[in-house]
CSV table of C-alpha atoms in Angstrom, one decimal:
chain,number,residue,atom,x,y,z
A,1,UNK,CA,-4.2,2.5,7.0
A,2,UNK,CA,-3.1,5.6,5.8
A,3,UNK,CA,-1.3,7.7,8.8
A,4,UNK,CA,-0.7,11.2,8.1
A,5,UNK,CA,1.6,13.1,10.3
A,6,UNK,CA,1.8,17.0,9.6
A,7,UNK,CA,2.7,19.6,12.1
A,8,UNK,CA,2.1,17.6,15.3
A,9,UNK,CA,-1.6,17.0,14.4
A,10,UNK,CA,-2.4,13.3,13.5
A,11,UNK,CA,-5.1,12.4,10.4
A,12,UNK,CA,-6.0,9.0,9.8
A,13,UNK,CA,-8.0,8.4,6.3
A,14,UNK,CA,-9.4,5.1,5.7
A,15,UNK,CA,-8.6,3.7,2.5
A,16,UNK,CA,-11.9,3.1,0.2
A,17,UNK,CA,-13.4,1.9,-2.7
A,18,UNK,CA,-15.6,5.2,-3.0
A,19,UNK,CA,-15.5,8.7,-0.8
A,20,UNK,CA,-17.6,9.4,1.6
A,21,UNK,CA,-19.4,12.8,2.8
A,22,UNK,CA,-16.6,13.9,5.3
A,23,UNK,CA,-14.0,12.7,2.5
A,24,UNK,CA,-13.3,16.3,1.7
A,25,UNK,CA,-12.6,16.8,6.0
A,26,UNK,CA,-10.0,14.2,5.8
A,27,UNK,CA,-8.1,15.0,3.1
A,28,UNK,CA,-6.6,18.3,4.8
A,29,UNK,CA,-5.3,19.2,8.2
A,30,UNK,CA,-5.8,22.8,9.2
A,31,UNK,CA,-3.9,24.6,11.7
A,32,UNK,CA,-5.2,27.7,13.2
A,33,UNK,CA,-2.9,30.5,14.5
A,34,UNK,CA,-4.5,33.6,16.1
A,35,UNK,CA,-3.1,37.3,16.2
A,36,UNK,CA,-3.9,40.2,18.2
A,37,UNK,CA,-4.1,43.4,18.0
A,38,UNK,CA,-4.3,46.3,20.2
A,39,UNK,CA,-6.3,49.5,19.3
A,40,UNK,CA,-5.8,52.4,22.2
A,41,UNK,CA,-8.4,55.6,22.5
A,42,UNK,CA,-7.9,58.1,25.5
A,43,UNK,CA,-10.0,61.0,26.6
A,44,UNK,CA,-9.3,63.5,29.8
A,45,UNK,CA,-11.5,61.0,32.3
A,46,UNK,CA,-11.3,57.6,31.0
A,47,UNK,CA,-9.5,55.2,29.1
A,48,UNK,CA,-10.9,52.3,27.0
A,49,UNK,CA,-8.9,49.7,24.9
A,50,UNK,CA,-10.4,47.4,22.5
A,51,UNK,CA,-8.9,44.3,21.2
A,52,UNK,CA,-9.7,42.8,17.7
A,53,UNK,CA,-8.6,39.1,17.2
A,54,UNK,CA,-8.3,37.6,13.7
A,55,UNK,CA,-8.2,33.7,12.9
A,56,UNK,CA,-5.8,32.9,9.9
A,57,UNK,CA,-6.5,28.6,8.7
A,58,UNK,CA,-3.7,27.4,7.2
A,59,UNK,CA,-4.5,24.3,4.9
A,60,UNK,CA,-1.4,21.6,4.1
A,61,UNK,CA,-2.9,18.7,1.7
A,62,UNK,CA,-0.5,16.2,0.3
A,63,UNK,CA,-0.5,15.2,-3.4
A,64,UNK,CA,-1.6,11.7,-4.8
A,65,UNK,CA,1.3,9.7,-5.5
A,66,UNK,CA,2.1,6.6,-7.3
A,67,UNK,CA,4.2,3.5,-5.8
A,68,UNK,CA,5.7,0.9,-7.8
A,69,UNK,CA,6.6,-2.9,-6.9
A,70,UNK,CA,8.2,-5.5,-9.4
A,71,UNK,CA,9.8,-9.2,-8.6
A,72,UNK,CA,12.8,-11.2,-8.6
A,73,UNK,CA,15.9,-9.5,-10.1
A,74,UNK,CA,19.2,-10.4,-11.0
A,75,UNK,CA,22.2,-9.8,-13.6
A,76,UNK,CA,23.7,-12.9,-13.8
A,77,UNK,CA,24.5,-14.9,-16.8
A,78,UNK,CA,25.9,-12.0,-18.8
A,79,UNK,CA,22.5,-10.2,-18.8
A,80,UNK,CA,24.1,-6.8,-17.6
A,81,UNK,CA,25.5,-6.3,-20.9
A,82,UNK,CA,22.6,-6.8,-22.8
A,83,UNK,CA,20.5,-4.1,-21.3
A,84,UNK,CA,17.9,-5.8,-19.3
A,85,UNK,CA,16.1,-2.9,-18.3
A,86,UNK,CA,15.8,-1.2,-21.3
A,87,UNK,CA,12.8,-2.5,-22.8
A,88,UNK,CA,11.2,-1.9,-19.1
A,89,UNK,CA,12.0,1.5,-18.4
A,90,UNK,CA,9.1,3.4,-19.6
A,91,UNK,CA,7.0,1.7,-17.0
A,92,UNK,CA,9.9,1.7,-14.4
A,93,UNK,CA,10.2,5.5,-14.4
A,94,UNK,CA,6.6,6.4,-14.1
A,95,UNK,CA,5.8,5.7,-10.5
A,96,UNK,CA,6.9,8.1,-7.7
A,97,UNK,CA,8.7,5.2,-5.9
A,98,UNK,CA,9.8,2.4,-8.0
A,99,UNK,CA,11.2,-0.7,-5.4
A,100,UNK,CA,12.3,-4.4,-6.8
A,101,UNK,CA,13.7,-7.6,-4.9
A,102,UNK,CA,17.9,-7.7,-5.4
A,103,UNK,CA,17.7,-11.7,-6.1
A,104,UNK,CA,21.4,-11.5,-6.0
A,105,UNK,CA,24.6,-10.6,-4.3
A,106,UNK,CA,26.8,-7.8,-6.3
A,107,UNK,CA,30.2,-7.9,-6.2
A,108,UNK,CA,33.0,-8.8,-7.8
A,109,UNK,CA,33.8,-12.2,-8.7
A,110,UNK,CA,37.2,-12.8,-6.4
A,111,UNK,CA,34.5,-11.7,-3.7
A,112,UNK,CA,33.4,-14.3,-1.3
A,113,UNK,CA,32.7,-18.1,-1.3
A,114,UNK,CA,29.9,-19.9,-3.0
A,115,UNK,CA,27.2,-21.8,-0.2
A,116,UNK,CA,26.9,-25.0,-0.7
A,117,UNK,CA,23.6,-24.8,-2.5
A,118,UNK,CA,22.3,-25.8,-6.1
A,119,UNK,CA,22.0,-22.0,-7.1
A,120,UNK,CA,24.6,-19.4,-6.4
A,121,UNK,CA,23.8,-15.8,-7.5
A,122,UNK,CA,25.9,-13.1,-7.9
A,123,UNK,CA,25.8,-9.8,-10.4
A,124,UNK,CA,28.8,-7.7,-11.7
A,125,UNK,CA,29.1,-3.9,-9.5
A,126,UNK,CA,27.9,-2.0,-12.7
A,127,UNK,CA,24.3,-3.4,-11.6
A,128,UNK,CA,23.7,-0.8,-9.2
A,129,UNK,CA,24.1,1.3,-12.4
A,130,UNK,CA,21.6,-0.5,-14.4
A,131,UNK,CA,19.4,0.1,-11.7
A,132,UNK,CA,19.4,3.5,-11.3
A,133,UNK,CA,19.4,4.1,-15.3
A,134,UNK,CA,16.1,2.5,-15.0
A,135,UNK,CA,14.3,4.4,-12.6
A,136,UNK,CA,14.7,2.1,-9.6
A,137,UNK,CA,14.3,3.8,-6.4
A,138,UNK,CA,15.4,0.9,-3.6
A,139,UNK,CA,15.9,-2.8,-3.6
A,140,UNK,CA,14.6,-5.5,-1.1
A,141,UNK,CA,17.5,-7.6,0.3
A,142,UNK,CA,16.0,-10.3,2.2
A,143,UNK,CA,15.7,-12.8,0.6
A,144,UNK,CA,17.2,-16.9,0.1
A,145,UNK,CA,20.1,-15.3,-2.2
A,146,UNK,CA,21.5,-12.6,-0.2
A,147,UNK,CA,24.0,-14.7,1.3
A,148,UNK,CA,25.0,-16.8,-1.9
A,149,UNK,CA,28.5,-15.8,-1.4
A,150,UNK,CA,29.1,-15.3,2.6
A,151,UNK,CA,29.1,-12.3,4.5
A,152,UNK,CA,31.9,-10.3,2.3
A,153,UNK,CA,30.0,-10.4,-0.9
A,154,UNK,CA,26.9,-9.0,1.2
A,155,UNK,CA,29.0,-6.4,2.7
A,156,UNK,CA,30.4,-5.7,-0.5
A,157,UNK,CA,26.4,-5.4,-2.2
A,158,UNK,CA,25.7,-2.9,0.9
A,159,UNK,CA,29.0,-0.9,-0.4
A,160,UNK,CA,27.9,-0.9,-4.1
A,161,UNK,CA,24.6,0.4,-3.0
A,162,UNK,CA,25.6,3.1,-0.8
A,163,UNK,CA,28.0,4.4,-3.2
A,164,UNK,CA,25.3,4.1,-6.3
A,165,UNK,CA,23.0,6.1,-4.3
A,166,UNK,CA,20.4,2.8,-4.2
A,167,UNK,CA,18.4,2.7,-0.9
A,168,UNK,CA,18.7,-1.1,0.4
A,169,UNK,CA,16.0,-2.9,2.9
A,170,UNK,CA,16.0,-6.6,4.8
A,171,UNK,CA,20.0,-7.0,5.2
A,172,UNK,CA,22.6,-5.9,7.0
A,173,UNK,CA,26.0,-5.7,8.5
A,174,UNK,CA,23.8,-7.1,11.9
A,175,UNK,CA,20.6,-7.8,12.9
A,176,UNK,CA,19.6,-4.2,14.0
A,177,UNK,CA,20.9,-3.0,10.7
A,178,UNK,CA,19.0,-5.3,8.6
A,179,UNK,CA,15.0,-5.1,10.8
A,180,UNK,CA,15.5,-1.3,10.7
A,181,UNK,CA,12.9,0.4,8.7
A,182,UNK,CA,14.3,2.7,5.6
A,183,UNK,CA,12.4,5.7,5.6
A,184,UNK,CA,11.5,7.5,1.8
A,185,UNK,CA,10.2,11.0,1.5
A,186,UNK,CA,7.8,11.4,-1.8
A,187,UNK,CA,6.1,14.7,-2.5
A,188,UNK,CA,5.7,15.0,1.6
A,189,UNK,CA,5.2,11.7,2.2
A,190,UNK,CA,7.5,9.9,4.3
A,191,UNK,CA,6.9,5.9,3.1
A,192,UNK,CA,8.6,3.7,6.0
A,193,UNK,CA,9.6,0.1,4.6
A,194,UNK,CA,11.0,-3.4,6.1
A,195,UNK,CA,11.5,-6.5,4.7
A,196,UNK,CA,11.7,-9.5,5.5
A,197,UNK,CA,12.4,-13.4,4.3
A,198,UNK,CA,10.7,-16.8,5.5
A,199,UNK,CA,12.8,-18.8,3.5
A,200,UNK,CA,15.0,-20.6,3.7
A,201,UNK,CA,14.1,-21.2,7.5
A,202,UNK,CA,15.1,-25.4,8.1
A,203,UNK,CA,18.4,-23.6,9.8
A,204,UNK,CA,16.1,-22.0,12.1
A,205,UNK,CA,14.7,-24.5,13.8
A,206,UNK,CA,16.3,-24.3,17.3
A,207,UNK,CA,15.2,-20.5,17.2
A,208,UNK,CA,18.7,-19.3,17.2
A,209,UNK,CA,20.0,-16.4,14.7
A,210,UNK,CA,23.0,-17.7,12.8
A,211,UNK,CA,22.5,-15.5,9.7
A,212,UNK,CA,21.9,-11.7,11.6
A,213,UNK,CA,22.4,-10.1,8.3
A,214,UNK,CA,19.7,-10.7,6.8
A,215,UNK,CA,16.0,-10.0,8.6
A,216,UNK,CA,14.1,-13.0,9.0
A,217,UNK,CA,10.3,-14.0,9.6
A,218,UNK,CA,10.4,-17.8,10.3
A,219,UNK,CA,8.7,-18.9,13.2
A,220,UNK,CA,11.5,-18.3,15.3
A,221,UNK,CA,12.1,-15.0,14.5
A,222,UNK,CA,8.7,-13.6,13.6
A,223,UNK,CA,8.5,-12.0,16.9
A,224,UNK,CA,11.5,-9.6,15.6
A,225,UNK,CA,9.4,-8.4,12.3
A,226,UNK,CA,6.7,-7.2,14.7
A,227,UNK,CA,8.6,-3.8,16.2
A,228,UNK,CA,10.5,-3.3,13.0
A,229,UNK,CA,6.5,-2.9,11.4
A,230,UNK,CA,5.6,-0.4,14.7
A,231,UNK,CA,8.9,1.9,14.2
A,232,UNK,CA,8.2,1.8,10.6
A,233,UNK,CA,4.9,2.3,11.0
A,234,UNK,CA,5.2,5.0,13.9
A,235,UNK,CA,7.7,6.8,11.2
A,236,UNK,CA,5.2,7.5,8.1
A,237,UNK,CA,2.5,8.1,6.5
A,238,UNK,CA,2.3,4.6,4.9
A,239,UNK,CA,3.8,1.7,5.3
A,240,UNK,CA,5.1,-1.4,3.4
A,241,UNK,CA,6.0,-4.8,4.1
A,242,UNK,CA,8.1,-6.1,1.5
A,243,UNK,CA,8.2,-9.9,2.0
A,244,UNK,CA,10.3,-13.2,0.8
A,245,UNK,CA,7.7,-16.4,1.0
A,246,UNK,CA,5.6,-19.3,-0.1
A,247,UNK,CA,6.2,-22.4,-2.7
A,248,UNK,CA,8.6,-21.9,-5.9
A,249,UNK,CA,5.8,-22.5,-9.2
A,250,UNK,CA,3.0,-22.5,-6.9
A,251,UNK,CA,-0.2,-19.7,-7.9
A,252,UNK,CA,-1.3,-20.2,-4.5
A,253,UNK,CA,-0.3,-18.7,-0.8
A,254,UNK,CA,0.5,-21.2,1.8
A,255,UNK,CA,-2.0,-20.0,4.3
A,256,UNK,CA,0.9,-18.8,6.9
A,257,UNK,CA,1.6,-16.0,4.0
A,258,UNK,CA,-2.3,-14.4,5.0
A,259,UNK,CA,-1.5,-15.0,8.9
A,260,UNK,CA,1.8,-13.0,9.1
A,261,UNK,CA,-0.3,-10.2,6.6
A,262,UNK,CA,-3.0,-10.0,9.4
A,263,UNK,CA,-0.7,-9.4,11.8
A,264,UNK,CA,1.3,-7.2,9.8
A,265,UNK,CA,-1.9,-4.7,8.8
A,266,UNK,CA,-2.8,-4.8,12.5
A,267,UNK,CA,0.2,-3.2,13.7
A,268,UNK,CA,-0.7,-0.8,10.8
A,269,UNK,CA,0.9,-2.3,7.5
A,270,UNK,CA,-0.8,-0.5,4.3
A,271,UNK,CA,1.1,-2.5,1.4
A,272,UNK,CA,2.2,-6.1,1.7
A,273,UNK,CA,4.5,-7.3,-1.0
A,274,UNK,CA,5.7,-10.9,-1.6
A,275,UNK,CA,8.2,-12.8,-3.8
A,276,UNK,CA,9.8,-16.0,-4.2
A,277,UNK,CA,7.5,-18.1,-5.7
A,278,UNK,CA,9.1,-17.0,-9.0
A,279,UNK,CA,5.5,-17.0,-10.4
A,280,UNK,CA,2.6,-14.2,-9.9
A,281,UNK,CA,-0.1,-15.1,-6.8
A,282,UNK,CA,-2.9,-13.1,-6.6
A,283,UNK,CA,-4.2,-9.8,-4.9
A,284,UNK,CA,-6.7,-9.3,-1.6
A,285,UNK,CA,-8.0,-6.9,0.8
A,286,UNK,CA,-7.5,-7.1,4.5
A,287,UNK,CA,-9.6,-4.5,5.7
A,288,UNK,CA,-8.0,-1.1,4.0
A,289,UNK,CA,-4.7,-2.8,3.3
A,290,UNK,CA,-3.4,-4.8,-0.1
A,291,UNK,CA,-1.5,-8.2,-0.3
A,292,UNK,CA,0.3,-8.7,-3.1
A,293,UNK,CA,1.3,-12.6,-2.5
A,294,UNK,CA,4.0,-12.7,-5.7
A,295,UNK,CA,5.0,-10.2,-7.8
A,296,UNK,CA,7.3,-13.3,-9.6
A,297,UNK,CA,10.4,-12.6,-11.4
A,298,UNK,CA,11.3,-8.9,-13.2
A,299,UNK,CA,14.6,-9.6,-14.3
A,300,UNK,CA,15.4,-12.9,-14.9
A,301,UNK,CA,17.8,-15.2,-16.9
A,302,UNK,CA,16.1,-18.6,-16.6
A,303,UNK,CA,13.0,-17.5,-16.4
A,304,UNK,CA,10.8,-19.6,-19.1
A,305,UNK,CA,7.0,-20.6,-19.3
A,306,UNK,CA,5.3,-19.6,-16.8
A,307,UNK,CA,7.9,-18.0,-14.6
A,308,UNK,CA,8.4,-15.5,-17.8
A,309,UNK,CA,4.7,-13.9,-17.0
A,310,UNK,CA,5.2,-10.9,-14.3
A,311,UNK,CA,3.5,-7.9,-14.3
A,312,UNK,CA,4.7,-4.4,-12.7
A,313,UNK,CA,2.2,-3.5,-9.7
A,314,UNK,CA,1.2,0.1,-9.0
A,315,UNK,CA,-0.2,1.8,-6.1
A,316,UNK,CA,-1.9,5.0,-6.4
A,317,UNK,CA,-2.3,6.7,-3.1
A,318,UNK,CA,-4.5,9.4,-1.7
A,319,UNK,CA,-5.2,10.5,1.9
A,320,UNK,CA,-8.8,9.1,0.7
A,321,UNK,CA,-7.8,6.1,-0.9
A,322,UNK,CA,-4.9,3.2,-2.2
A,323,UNK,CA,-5.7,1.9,-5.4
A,324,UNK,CA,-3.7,-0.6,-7.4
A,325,UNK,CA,-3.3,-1.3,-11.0
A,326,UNK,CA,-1.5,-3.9,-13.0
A,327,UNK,CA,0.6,-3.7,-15.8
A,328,UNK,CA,1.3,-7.2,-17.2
A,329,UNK,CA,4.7,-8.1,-18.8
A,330,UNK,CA,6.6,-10.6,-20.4
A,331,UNK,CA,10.5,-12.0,-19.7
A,332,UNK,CA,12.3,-12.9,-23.1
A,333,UNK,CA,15.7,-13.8,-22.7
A,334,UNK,CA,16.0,-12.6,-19.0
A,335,UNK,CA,14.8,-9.0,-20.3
A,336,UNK,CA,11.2,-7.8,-18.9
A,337,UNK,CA,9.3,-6.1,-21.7
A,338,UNK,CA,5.3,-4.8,-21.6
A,339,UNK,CA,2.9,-7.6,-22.2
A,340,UNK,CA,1.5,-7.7,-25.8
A,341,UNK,CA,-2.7,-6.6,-26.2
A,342,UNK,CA,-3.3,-10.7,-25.9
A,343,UNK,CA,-0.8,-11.4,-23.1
A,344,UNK,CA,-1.9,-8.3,-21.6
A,345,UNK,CA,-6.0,-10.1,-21.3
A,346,UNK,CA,-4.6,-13.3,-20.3
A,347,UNK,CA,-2.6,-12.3,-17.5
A,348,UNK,CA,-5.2,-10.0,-15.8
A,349,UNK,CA,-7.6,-13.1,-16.4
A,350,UNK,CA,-5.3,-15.5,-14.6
A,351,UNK,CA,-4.4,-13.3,-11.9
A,352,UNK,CA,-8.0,-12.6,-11.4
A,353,UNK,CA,-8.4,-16.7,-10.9
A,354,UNK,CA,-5.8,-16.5,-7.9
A,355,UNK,CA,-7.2,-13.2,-6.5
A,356,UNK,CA,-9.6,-13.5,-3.6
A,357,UNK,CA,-12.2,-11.3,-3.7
A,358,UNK,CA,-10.6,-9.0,-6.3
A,359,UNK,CA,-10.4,-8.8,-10.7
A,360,UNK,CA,-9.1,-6.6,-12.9
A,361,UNK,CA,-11.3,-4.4,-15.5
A,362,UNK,CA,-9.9,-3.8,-19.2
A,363,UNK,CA,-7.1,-1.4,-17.7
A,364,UNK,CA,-5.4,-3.7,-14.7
A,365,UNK,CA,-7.0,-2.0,-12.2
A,366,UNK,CA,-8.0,-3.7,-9.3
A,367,UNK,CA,-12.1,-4.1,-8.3
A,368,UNK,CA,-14.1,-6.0,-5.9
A,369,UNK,CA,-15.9,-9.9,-7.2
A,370,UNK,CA,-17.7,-12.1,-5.3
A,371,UNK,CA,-15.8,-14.6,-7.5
A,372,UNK,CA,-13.8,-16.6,-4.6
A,373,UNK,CA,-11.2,-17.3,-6.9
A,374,UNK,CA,-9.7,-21.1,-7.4
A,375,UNK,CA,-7.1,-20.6,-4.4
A,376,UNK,CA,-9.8,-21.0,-1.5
């Protein structure tokens, strides 16, 4: 839920499809500070004093802001010089907080060793520049590509990022450094994020942490994502997961991804956001939070077919309410550009069919169905 923290006093408001009568009572905290004054009159035989106190409220409301979440990104294949983002950057700059997943290392090419794995990812250092052109506000690092090219190109990525100015969450120099929570501030809000990545996980079956940099949720190590989500949690007025799951081409969650949501939102999780699947899933409710279960690939080199449909997901958040709205896009050529008037229908319409509970009106904004959607 949404946790607002101003001036010692704590104000919870329940997120909602409509207001309620005492919407307008949760939507402010007032503090009350009380002065005195003294008023003296004397005669020959007596003395009276008379003392006048005055109540001053002062009222502190935070502004609505916006919060925006795209997929998979990465430079490779030349696509830095043919300016990936440009086509995308109209939408990109128009939330408050604009966050993607970094599908890639970024370094420079004498940097590291390649894993022994069929793909290998990494991005030139002017990247973190393309990035920040673009309106990106933070990048997700955990993720099955972080460690493409051993610990020194990772270290080298944090480098990059620090010196670019480009907030990074889910990897680290160490385990502590990659569970800790990176804490935004956005018009007074403070928005406390983690990340986390369940794949790949068959290392991680004897439940022992080869690969600390990066901040992992398979089984093993999902007891570690739970006080990364308190601190996180205990630190803002909102708070997203930001997560690395589920079946490459596949619409539908595994039904773990809803399980580690659930326990997510109960520790106090308002936005859940996953990736990997390289394809969109759909959109629910648990309780007052959102799950996003794939926001699919941004940008892209091989994405093709359906892998080429994304869409840009945007939060609107009051201290009454989170709303979200989709803004449906197309990858041509690795490059992310708005969806077309027909693309545009067809999109909302298929993520609609993978939604649960959830569709989207002529706008992309999310509403309530009783539709159960083809992934029950």
């Amino acid at each position: 839920m949404v946790r607002l923290v101003l001036g010692g006093a704590t104000l919870l408001a329940v997120a909602a499809c409509s207001s309620s009568s005492s919407a307008d009572s949760e939507d402010t905290i007032a503090a009350e500070t009380t002065t005195t004054t003294s008023v003296t009159t004397t005669s020959t035989t007596t003395t009276t004093t008379t003392t006048t106190t005055t109540t001053t409220t002062t009222t502190t409301t935070l502004p609505p802001i916006v919060l925006g979440f795209a997929g998979d990104t990465s430079f490779t294949h030349g696509l830095d010089g043919r300016d990936p983002l440009g086509d995308a950057a109209e939408l990109l700059t128009g939330p408050d907080l604009m966050l993607v997943n970094l599908e890639t290392t970024v370094a420079e090419s004498n940097v590291g060793s390649a894993a022994p794995k069929r793909f290998t990812f990494k991005s030139p250092p002017r990247s973190v520049e393309l990035l920040t052109a673009a309106g990106v506000d933070g990048v997700q690092l955990a993720n099955n590509h972080t460690l493409d090219f051993g610990t020194p190109a990772l270290l080298r990525t944090l480098e990059l990022l620090d010196e670019g100015a480009v907030p990074y969450v889910g990897a680290g120099a160490d385990a502590k450094a990659a569970y800790a929570p990176r804490f935004f501030e956005v018009d007074g809000w403070t928005i406390g994020v983690v990340a986390f990545s369940r794949v790949p996980c068959d290392w991680a079956a004897a439940g022992n942490n080869t690969r600390p940099e990066v901040a992992w949720t398979c089984d093993a190590f999902v007891p570690d994502t739970l006080p990364a989500v308190a601190e996180a949690v205990a630190g803002a007025d909102l708070t997203v997961v930001m997560v690395h799951w589920g079946i490459e081409g596949d619409h539908c969650p595994q039904p773990y991804q809803r399980e580690l949501a659930e326990a997510w939102v109960k520790l106090g999780a308002d936005l859940i956001i996953g990736g990997h699947p390289h394809v969109l899933q759909g959109v629910e409710r648990i309780g007052d939070a959102w799950l996003v279960h794939s926001t699919g690939n941004f940008v892209f080199p091989s994405a093709r077919s359906a892998s080429a449909i994304t869409a840009l997901f945007e939060f609107t958040v009051s201290t009454e309410e989170i709303s979200l709205r989709v803004h449906p896009m197309r990858i041509e050529s690795g490059r992310p550009r708005p969806a077309t008037e027909a693309e545009r229908v067809a999109t909302l319409a298929d993520l609609a069919s993978w939604s649960f509970g959830l569709t989207f009106d002529e706008d992309g904004v999310a509403i309530p169905t009783d539709d159960e959607g083809a992934c029950r």
